[in-house]
PDB file of C-alpha atoms in Angstrom:
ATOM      1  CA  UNK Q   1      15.512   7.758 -14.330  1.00 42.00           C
ATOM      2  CA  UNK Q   2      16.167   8.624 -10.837  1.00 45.00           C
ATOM      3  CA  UNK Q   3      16.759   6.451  -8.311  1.00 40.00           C
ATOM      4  CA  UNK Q   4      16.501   6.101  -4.125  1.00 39.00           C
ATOM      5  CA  UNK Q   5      19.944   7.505  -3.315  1.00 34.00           C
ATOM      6  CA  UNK Q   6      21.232   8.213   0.150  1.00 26.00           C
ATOM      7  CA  UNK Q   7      20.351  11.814  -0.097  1.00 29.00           C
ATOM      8  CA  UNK Q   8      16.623  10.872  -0.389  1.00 33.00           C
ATOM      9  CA  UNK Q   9      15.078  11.293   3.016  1.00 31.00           C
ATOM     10  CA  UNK Q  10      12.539   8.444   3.082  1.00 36.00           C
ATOM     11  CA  UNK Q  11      10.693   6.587   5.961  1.00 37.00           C
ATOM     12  CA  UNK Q  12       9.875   2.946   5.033  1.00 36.00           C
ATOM     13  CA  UNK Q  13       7.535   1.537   7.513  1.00 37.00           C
ATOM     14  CA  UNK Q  14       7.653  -2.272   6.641  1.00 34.00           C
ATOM     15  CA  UNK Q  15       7.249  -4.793   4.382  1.00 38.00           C
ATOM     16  CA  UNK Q  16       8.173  -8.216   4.911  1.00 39.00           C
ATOM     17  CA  UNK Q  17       8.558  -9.900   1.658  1.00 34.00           C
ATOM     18  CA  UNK Q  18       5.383  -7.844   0.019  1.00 37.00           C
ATOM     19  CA  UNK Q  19       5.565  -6.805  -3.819  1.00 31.00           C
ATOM     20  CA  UNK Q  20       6.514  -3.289  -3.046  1.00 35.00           C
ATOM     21  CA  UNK Q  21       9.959  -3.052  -0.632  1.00 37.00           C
ATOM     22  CA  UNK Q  22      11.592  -6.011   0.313  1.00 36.00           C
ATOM     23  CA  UNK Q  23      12.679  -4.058   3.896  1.00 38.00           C
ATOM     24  CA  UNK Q  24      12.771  -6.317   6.427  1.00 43.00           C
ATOM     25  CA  UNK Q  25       9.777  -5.315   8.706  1.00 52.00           C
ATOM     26  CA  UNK Q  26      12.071  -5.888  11.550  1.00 47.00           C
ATOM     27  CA  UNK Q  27      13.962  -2.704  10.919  1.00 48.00           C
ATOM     28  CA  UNK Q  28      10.516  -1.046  10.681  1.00 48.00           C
ATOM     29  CA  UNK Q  29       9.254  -2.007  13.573  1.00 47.00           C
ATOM     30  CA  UNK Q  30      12.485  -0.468  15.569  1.00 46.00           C
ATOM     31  CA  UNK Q  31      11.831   3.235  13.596  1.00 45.00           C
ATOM     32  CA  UNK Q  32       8.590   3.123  14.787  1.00 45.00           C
ATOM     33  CA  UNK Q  33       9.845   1.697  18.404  1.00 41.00           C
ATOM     34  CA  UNK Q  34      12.477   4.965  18.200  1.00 41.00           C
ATOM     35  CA  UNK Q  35      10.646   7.536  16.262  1.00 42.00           C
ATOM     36  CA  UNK Q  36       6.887   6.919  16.467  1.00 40.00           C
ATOM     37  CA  UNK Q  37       6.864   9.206  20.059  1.00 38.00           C
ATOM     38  CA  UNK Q  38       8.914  12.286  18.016  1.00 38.00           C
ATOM     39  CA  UNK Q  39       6.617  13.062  15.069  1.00 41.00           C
ATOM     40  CA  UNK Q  40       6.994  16.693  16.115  1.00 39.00           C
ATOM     41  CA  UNK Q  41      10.894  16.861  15.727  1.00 37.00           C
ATOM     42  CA  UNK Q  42      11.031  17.235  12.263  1.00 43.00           C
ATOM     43  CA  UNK Q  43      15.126  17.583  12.062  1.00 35.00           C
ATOM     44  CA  UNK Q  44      15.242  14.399  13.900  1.00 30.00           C
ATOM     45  CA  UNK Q  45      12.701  12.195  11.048  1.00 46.00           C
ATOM     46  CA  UNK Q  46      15.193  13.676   8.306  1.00 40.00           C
ATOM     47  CA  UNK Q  47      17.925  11.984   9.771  1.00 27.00           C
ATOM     48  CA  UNK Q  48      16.419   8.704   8.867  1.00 30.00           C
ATOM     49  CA  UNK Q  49      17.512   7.002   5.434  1.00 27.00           C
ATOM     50  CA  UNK Q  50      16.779   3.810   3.738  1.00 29.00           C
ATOM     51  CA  UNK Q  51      17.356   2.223   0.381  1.00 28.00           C
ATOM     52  CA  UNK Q  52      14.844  -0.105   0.003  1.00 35.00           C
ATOM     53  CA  UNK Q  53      14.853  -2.226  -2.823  1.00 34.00           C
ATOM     54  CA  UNK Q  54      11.630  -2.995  -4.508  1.00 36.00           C
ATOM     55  CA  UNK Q  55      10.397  -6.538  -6.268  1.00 36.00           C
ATOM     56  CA  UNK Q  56       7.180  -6.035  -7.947  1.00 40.00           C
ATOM     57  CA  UNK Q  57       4.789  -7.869  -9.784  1.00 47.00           C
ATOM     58  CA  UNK Q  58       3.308  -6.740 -12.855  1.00 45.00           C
ATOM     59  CA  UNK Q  59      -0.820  -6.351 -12.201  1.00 47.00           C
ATOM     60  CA  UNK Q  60      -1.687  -6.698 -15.548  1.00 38.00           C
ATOM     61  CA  UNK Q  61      -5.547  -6.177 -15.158  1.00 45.00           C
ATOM     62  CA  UNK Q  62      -6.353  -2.334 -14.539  1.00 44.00           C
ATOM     63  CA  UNK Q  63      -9.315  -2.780 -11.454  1.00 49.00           C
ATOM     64  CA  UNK Q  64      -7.330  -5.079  -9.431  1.00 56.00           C
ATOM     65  CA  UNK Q  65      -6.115  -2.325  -7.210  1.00 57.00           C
ATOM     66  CA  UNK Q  66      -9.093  -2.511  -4.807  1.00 59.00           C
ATOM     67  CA  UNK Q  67      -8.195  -6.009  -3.641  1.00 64.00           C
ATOM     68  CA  UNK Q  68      -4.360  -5.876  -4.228  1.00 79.00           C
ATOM     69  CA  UNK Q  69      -4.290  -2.547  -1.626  1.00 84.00           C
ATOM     70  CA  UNK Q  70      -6.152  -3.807   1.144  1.00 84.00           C
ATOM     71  CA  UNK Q  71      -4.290  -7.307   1.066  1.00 86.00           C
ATOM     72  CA  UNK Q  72      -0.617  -5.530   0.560  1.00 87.00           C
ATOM     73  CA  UNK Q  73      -1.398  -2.954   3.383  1.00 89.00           C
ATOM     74  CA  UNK Q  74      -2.834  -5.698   6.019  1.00 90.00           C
ATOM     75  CA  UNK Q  75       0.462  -7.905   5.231  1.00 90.00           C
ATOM     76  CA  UNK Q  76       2.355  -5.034   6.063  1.00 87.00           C
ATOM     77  CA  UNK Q  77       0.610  -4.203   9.218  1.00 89.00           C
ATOM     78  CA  UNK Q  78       0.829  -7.275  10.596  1.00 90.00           C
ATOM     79  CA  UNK Q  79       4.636  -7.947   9.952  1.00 88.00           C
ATOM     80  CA  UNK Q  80       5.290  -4.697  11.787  1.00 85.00           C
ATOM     81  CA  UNK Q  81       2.888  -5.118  14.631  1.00 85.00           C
ATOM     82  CA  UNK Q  82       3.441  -8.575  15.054  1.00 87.00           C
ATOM     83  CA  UNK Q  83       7.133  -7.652  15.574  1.00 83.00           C
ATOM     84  CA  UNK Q  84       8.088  -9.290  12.098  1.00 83.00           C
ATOM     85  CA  UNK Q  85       6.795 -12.888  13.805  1.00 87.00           C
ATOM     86  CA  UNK Q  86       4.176 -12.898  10.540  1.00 89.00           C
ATOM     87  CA  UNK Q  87       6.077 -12.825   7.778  1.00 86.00           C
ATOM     88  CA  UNK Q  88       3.531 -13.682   4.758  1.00 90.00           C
ATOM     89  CA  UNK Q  89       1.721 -11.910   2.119  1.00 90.00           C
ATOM     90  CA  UNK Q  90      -2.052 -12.466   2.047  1.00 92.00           C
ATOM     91  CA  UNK Q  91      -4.074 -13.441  -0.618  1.00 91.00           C
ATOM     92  CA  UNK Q  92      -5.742 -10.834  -3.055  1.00 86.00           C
ATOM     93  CA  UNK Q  93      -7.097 -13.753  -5.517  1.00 88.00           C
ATOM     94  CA  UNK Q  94      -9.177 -14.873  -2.605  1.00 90.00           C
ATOM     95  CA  UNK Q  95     -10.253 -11.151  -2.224  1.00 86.00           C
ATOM     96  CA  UNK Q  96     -11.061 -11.259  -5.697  1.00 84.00           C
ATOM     97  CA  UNK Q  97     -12.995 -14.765  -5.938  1.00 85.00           C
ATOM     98  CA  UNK Q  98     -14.438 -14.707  -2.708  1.00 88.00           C
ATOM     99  CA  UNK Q  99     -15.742 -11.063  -1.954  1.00 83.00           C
ATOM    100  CA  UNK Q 100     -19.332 -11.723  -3.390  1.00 74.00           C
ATOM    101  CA  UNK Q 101     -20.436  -8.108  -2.503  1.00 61.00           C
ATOM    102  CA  UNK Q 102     -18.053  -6.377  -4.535  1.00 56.00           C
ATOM    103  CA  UNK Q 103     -17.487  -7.006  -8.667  1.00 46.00           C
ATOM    104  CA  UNK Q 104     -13.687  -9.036  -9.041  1.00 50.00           C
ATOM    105  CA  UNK Q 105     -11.946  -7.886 -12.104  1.00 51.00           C
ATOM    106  CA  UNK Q 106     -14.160  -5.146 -12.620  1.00 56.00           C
ATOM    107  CA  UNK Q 107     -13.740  -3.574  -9.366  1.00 57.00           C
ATOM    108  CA  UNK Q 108     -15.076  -2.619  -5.887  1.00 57.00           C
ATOM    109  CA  UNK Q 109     -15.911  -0.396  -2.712  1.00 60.00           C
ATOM    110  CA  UNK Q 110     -13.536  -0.182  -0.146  1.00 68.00           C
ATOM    111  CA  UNK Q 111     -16.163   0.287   2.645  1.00 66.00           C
ATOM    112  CA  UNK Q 112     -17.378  -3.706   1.470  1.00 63.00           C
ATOM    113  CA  UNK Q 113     -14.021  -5.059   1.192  1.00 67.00           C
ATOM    114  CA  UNK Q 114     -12.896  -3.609   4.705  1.00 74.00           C
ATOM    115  CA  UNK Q 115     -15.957  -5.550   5.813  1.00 76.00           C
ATOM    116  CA  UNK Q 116     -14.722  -8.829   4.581  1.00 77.00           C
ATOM    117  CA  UNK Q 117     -11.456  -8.617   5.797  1.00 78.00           C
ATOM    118  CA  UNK Q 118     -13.222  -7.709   9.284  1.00 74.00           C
ATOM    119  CA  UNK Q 119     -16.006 -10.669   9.179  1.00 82.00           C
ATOM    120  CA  UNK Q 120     -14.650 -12.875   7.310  1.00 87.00           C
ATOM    121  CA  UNK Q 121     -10.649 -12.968   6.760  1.00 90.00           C
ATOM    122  CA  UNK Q 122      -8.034 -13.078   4.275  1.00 91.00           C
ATOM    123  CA  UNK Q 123      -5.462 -16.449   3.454  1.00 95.00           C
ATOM    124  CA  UNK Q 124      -2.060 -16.195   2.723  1.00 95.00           C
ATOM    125  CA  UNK Q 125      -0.786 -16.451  -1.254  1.00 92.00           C
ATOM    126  CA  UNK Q 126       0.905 -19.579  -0.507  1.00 94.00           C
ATOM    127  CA  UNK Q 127      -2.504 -21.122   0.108  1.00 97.00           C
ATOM    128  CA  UNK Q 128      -4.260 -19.271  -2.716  1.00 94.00           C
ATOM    129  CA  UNK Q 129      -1.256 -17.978  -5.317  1.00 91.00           C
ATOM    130  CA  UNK Q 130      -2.173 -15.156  -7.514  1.00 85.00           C
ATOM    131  CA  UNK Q 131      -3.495 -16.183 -11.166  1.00 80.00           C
ATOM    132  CA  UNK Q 132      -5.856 -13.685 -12.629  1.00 63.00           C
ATOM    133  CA  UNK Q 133      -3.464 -12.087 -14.535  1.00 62.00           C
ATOM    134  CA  UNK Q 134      -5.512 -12.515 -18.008  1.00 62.00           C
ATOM    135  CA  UNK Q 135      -8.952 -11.189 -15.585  1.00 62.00           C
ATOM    136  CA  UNK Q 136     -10.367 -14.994 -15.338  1.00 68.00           C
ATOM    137  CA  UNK Q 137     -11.654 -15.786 -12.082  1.00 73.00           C
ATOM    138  CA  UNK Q 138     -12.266 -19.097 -10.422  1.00 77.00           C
ATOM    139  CA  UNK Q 139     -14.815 -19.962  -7.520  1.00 85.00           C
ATOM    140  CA  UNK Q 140     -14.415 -19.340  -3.971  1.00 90.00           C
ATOM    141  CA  UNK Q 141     -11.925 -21.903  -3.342  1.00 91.00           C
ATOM    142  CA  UNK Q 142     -12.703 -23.542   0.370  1.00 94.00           C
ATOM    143  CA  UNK Q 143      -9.089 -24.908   1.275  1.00 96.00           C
ATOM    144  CA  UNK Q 144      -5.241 -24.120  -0.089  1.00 98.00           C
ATOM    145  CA  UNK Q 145      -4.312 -25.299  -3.290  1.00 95.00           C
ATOM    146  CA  UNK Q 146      -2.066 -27.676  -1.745  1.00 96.00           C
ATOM    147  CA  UNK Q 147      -5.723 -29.279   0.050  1.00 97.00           C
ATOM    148  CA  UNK Q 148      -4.683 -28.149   3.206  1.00 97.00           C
ATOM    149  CA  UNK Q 149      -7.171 -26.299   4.917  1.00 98.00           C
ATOM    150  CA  UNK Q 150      -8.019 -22.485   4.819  1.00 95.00           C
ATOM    151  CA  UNK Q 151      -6.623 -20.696   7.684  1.00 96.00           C
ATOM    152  CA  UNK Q 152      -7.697 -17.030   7.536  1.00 95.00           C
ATOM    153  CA  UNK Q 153      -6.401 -13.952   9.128  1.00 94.00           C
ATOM    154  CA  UNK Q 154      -8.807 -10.596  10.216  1.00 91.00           C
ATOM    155  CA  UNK Q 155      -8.488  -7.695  10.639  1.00 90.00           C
ATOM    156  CA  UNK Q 156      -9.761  -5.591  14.111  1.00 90.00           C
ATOM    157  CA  UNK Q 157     -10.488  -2.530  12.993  1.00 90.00           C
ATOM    158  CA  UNK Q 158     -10.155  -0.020  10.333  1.00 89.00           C
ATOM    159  CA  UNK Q 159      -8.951   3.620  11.456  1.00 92.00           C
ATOM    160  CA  UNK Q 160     -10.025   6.677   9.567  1.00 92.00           C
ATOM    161  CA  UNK Q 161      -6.782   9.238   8.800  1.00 95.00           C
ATOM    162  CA  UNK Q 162      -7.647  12.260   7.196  1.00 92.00           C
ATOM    163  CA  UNK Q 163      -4.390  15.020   6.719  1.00 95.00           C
ATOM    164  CA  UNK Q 164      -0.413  14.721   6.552  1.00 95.00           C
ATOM    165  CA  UNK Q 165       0.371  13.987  10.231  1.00 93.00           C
ATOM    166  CA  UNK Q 166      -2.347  12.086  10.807  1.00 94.00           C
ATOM    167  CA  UNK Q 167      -0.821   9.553   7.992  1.00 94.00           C
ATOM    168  CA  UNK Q 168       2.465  10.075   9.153  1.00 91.00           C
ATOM    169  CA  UNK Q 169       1.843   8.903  12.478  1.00 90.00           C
ATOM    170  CA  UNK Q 170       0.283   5.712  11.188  1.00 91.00           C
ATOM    171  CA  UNK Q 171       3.219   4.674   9.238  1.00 89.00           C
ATOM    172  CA  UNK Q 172       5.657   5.399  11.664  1.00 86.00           C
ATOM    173  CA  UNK Q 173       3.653   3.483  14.486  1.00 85.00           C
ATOM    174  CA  UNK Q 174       2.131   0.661  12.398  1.00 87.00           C
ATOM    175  CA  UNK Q 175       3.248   0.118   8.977  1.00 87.00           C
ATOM    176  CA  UNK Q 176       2.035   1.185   5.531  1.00 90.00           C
ATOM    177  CA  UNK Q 177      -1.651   2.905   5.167  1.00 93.00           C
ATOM    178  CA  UNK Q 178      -4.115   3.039   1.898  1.00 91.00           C
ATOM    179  CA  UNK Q 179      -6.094   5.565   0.900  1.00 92.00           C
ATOM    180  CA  UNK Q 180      -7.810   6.617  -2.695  1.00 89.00           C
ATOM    181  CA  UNK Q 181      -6.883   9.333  -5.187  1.00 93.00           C
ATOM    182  CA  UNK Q 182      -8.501  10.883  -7.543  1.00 95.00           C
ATOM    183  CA  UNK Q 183      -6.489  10.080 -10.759  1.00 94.00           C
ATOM    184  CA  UNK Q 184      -6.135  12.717 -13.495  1.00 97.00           C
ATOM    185  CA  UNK Q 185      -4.642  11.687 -17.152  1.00 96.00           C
ATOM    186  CA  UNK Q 186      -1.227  12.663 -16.641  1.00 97.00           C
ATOM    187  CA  UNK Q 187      -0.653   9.957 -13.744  1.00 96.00           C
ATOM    188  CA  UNK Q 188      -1.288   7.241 -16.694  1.00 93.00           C
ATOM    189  CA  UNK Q 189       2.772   8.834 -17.607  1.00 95.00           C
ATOM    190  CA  UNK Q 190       3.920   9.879 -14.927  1.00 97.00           C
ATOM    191  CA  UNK Q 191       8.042   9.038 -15.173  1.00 96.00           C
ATOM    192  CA  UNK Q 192       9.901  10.786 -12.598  1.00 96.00           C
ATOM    193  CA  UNK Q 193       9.940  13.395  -9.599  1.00 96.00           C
ATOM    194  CA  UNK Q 194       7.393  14.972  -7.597  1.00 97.00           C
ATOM    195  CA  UNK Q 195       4.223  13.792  -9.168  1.00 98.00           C
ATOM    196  CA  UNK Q 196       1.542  17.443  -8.917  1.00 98.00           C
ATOM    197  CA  UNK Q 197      -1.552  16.680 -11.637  1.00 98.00           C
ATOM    198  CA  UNK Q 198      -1.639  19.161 -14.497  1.00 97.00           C
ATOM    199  CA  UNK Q 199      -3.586  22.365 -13.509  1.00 94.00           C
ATOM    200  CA  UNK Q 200      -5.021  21.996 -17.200  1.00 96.00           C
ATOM    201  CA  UNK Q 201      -6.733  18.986 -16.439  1.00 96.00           C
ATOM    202  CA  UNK Q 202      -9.684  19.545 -13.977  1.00 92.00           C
ATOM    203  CA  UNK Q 203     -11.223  16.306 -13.823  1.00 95.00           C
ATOM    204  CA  UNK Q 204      -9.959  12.859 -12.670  1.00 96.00           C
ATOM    205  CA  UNK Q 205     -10.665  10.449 -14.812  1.00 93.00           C
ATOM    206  CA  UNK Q 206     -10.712   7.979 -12.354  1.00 86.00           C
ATOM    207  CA  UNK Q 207     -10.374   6.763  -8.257  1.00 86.00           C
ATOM    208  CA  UNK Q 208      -7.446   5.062  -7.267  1.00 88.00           C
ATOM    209  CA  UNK Q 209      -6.261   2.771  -4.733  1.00 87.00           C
ATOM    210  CA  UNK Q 210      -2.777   3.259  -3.477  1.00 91.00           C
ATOM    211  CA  UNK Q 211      -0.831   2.282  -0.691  1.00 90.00           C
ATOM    212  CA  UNK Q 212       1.664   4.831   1.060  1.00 92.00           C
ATOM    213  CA  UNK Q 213       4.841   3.244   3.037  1.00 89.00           C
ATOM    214  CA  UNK Q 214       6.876   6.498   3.494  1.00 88.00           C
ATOM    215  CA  UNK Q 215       7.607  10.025   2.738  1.00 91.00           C
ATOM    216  CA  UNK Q 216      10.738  12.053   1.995  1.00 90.00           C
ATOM    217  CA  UNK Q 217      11.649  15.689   0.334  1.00 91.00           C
ATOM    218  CA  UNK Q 218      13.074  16.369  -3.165  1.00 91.00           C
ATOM    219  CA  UNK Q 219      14.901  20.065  -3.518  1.00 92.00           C
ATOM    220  CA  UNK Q 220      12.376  21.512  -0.641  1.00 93.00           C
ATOM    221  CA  UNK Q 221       9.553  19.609  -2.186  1.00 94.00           C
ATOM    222  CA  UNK Q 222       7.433  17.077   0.323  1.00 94.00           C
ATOM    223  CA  UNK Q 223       6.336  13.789  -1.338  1.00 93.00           C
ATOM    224  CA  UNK Q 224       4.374  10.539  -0.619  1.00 94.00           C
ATOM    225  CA  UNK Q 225       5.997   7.546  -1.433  1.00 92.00           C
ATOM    226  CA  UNK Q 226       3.881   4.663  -3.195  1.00 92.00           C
ATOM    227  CA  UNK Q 227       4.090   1.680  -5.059  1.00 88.00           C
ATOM    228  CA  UNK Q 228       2.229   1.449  -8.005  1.00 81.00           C
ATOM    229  CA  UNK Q 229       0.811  -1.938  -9.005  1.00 74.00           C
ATOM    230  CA  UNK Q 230       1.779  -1.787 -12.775  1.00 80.00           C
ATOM    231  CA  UNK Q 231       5.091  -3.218 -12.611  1.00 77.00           C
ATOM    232  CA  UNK Q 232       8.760  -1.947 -12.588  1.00 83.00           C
ATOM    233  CA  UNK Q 233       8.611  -0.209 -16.174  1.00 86.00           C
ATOM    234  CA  UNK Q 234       5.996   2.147 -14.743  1.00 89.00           C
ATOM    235  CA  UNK Q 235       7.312   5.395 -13.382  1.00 93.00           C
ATOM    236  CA  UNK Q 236      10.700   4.823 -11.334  1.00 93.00           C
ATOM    237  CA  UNK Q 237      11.050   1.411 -11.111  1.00 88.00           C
ATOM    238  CA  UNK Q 238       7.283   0.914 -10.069  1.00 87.00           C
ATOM    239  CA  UNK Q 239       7.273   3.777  -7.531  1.00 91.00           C
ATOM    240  CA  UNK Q 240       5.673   7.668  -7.630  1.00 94.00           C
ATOM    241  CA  UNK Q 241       6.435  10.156  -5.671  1.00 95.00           C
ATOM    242  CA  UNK Q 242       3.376  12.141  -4.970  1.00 97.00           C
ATOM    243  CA  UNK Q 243       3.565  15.715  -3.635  1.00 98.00           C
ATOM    244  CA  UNK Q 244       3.038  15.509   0.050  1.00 96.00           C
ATOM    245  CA  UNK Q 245       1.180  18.757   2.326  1.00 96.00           C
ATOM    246  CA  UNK Q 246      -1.303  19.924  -0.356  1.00 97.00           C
ATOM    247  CA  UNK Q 247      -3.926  17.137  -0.771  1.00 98.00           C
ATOM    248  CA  UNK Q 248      -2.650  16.938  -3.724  1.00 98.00           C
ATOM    249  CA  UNK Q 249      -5.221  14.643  -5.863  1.00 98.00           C
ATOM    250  CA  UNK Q 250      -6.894  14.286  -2.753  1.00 97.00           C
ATOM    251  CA  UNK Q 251      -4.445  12.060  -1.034  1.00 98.00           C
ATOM    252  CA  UNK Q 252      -4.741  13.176   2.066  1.00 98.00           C
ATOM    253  CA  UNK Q 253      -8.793  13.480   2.226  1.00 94.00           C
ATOM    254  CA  UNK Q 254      -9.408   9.714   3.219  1.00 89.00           C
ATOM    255  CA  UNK Q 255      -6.795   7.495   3.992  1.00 94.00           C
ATOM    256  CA  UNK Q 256      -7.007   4.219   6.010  1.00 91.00           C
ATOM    257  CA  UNK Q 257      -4.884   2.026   8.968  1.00 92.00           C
ATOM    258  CA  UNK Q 258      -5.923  -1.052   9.752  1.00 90.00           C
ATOM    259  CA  UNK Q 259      -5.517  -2.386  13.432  1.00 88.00           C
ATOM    260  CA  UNK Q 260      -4.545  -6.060  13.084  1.00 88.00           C
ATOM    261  CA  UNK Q 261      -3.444  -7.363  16.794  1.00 74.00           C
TER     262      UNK Q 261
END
């Protein structure tokens, strides 16, 4: 299984004690402080190298990815635009329980749940912990599980990338971005290296939520980095590297920023 080595040129942007990279969103903040201005100077973003180390939790139910995205991606963005002074994960069980317009365990529509988070706001997990891991969902709960009361957290405004250096540029001056894939059978075992779907297979079998916190280039091959949400005995150690430049499953057709501050 391989590994994020030294030689792998990657470009975290943030995370702040989220379930995918426990990289201090400090650091990330100063890359995109140095290196947000020089997206153009390509020999000067390969200089850059991290190894991140990652601490995920298994998301045992498969249509949780529509809340879990939005809530991992938001956390992100506001640790790194913030300047690391929010350092919490928000809640996806409250995204799950609470977003009426959209289906919970069985899935959603991102254009619905991006309203939420704009109207009405997301709490952190300390205040509402994750617990639908069996796909049983509680009501609405209206303050913390400790009783204290609900303090929730909006976003501004949702921004609308569509190609490589558009998405680029968002992670290097924000933090992580989202966007849906199309998902074709051979992702379900995917294990290692540049992830390209089989040309055999010509229809997804499915859309996808992922979230995208960096980039890098295997033997003259571009990649996306992401963290899948199936736990650390998925692909390498939770991660797939998706090929980066061609669209490839239509990754780079609609991907989203959020503007938190």
């Amino acid at each position: 299984m391989k590994t994020f080595q030294s030689t792998t040129i990657a470009i975290i942007a943030a995370t702040c004690m989220l379930i995918a990279m426990m990289l201090s969103c400090t650091n990330a903040q100063r890359l995109s402080t140095q290196f947000g201005h020089l997206m153009s100077s390509q020999a000067l973003i390969k200089q850059i190298n991290l190894d991140p180390q990652s601490t995920f939790k298994a998301q045992l139910y498969p249509r949780f990815e529509w809340g879990h995205v939005p809530s991992a991606t938001v956390s992100d963005r506001m640790c790194v635009q913030s300047s690391a002074k929010f350092q919490e994960r928000l809640s996806t069980q409250y995204i799950l329980e609470c977003d009426t317009r959209d289906f919970g365990c069985n899935g959603g529509y991102l254009n619905t749940e991006f309203e939420f988070e704009l109207k009405r706001g997301i709490p952190t997990e300390k205040c509402v912990p994750y617990s639908a891991v069996n796909g049983t969902l509680a009501n609405c709960p209206s303050k913390c599980v400790n009783g204290e009361p609900l303090v929730l957290y909006k976003t501004k405004a949702v921004q609308n990338l569509t190609g490589e250096h558009d998405m680029q540029q968002a992670i290097l001056q924000g933090g992580s971005i989202m966007t849906e894939l199309d998902m074709y059978q051979d992702f379900l075992y995917y294990s290692s290296g540049v992830y390209q779907h089989s040309a055999n297979l010509r229809q997804p079998i499915a859309k996808f939520v992922v979230r995208i916190i960096g980039w890098g280039v295997e033997n003259g091959v571009k990649y996306w980095i992401v963290p899948n949400i199936w736990g650390k005995t998925w692909g390498m150690q939770g991660y797939i590297w998706i090929r980066r430049g061609n669209n490839e499953s239509n990754i780079e057709k609609d991907a989203f920023a959020f503007q938190v501050y």
